[in-house]
C-alpha positions as a printed NumPy array, in Angstrom:
array([[  0.012,  -0.147,  -0.022],
       [  0.924,   3.378,  -0.624],
       [ -0.013,   6.564,   1.025],
       [  0.801,   5.78 ,   4.454],
       [  0.146,   8.434,   6.904],
       [ -2.715,   9.991,   4.732],
       [ -5.869,  11.047,   5.674],
       [ -7.78 ,  12.193,   2.96 ],
       [-11.569,  11.601,   3.447],
       [-13.928,  10.328,   0.485],
       [-17.695,  10.534,   0.788],
       [-20.414,   9.188,  -1.42 ],
       [-23.953,   9.983,  -1.727],
       [-25.212,   6.555,  -3.638],
       [-29.016,   8.507,  -4.726],
       [-26.659,  11.3  ,  -7.066],
       [-23.624,   9.562,  -7.509],
       [-21.956,  12.394,  -6.101],
       [-18.724,  12.067,  -4.589],
       [-16.395,  14.244,  -2.307],
       [-12.308,  14.037,  -1.555],
       [-11.26 ,  15.915,   0.708],
       [ -7.55 ,  16.031,   2.338],
       [ -4.559,  18.605,   3.3  ],
       [ -2.94 ,  19.859,   0.318],
       [  0.321,  17.386,   1.482],
       [ -2.498,  14.807,   1.347],
       [ -3.902,  15.302,  -2.161],
       [  0.033,  15.613,  -3.572],
       [  0.485,  12.157,  -2.092],
       [ -2.44 ,  10.834,  -4.218],
       [ -0.876,  13.098,  -7.335],
       [  2.187,  10.815,  -7.16 ],
       [  0.645,   7.452,  -7.093],
       [ -1.69 ,   8.593, -10.04 ],
       [  1.406,   9.605, -11.547],
       [  3.204,   5.941, -11.41 ],
       [ -0.197,   4.691, -12.226],
       [ -0.867,   2.27 ,  -9.757],
       [ -1.262,   2.716,  -5.638],
       [ -3.626,   2.226,  -3.308],
       [ -4.461,   4.8  ,  -0.547],
       [ -6.581,   3.964,   2.888],
       [ -9.073,   6.694,   3.426],
       [-10.147,   8.17 ,   6.944],
       [-13.322,   6.39 ,   7.921],
       [-16.379,   9.113,   8.681],
       [-18.794,   8.063,  11.194],
       [-21.487,  11.249,  10.187],
       [-20.755,  11.6  ,   6.47 ],
       [-23.618,  13.791,   6.338],
       [-24.875,  15.258,   3.957],
       [-23.18 ,  12.404,   2.184],
       [-24.493,   9.044,   2.547],
       [-21.32 ,   6.929,   3.601],
       [-17.782,   7.473,   3.725],
       [-15.51 ,   5.138,   1.89 ],
       [-12.62 ,   3.399,   2.544],
       [ -9.915,   3.825,  -0.127],
       [ -8.823,   4.517,  -3.908],
       [ -7.513,   2.429,  -5.922],
       [ -5.698,   3.609,  -9.124],
       [ -4.666,   0.814, -11.96 ],
       [ -2.817,   1.422, -15.124],
       [ -5.247,   0.307, -18.433],
       [ -5.569,   1.956, -21.895],
       [ -7.403,   4.652, -22.847],
       [ -9.118,   7.353, -21.43 ],
       [ -9.627,   7.682, -17.326],
       [-13.038,   5.949, -15.763],
       [-13.563,   6.884, -12.383],
       [-16.13 ,   5.267, -10.289],
       [-17.088,   3.193,  -7.415],
       [-15.404,  -0.651,  -7.175],
       [-18.328,  -3.796,  -6.703],
       [-17.914,  -4.154,  -2.957],
       [-19.102,  -0.201,  -2.847],
       [-15.789,   0.249,  -0.09 ],
       [-13.624,   1.845,  -3.003],
       [-13.138,   4.601,  -5.689],
       [-11.514,   3.182,  -9.049],
       [ -9.583,   5.284, -11.131],
       [ -7.969,   3.328, -14.011],
       [ -6.587,   4.646, -17.07 ],
       [ -3.815,   5.082, -19.348],
       [ -0.383,   6.681, -18.167],
       [ -1.347,   9.984, -20.309],
       [ -5.095,  10.32 , -18.71 ],
       [ -3.775,   9.3  , -15.341],
       [ -1.26 ,  12.156, -15.504],
       [ -3.453,  15.16 , -17.006],
       [ -5.964,  14.323, -14.005],
       [ -2.476,  14.657, -11.548],
       [ -1.778,  17.81 , -12.703],
       [ -5.614,  19.202, -12.23 ],
       [ -4.977,  17.89 ,  -8.884],
       [ -1.358,  19.134,  -8.068],
       [ -2.373,  22.825,  -9.56 ],
       [ -5.436,  22.592,  -7.389],
       [ -3.591,  22.106,  -4.093],
       [ -1.32 ,  23.94 ,  -4.404],
       [ -2.358,  27.077,  -5.922],
       [ -6.207,  27.21 ,  -4.71 ],
       [ -7.619,  29.424,  -1.819],
       [ -8.754,  26.921,   0.863],
       [-12.507,  27.444,   0.148],
       [-11.652,  26.335,  -3.31 ],
       [-13.068,  23.056,  -4.515],
       [-11.984,  20.943,  -8.146],
       [-14.829,  19.538, -10.111],
       [-13.604,  16.536, -11.944],
       [-16.693,  15.473, -14.694],
       [-17.019,  13.938, -17.765],
       [-18.698,  15.758, -20.637],
       [-18.583,  14.483, -24.079],
       [-15.242,  15.007, -25.988],
       [-13.467,  15.404, -22.324],
       [ -9.789,  15.437, -22.754],
       [ -9.068,  12.443, -20.044],
       [-12.579,  11.491, -19.018],
       [-14.275,   8.345, -20.099],
       [-17.708,   8.655, -20.758],
       [-19.427,   6.722, -17.539],
       [-16.74 ,   8.158, -15.002],
       [-18.379,   9.959, -12.105],
       [-18.337,  12.773, -11.073],
       [-15.386,  13.774,  -8.14 ],
       [-15.331,  17.155,  -6.249],
       [-12.038,  17.852,  -4.908],
       [-11.238,  20.135,  -1.801],
       [ -8.444,  21.464,   0.745],
       [ -8.87 ,  20.516,   3.872],
       [ -6.745,  21.438,   6.873],
       [ -4.084,  24.239,   6.854],
       [ -1.26 ,  21.917,   6.272],
       [  1.504,  23.891,   4.824],
       [  2.638,  23.666,   1.173],
       [  5.448,  20.673,  -0.28 ],
       [  8.311,  22.912,  -1.936]])
């Protein structure tokens, strides 16, 4: 497992499919590293009361595959699977990297599929990325 000591949070509302990933800037940059190498599994902090979301997911699994990136919930419902070609994974990594380094605390990043998207595959689930806490930026 990669990402030891990471306490990212991943919340999901099953009725809408909406998901929110939050963590400190440093934690988001660990996710960026795993996206760039095209593999990894990061355990998430389990949230007992994920309101307004329905539940808390326990891990993110990143796998290299061919083609555009697909973001989806796993069959067991406990993890988020991020799977795609290295180029697509790198584009998502670049977006999260820029967001983690430059965004204000109140900002958030939407990762949503639309026709002719640069790196997301049709059917990818929507993800909102948020910065949490006041951790210093990595240099």
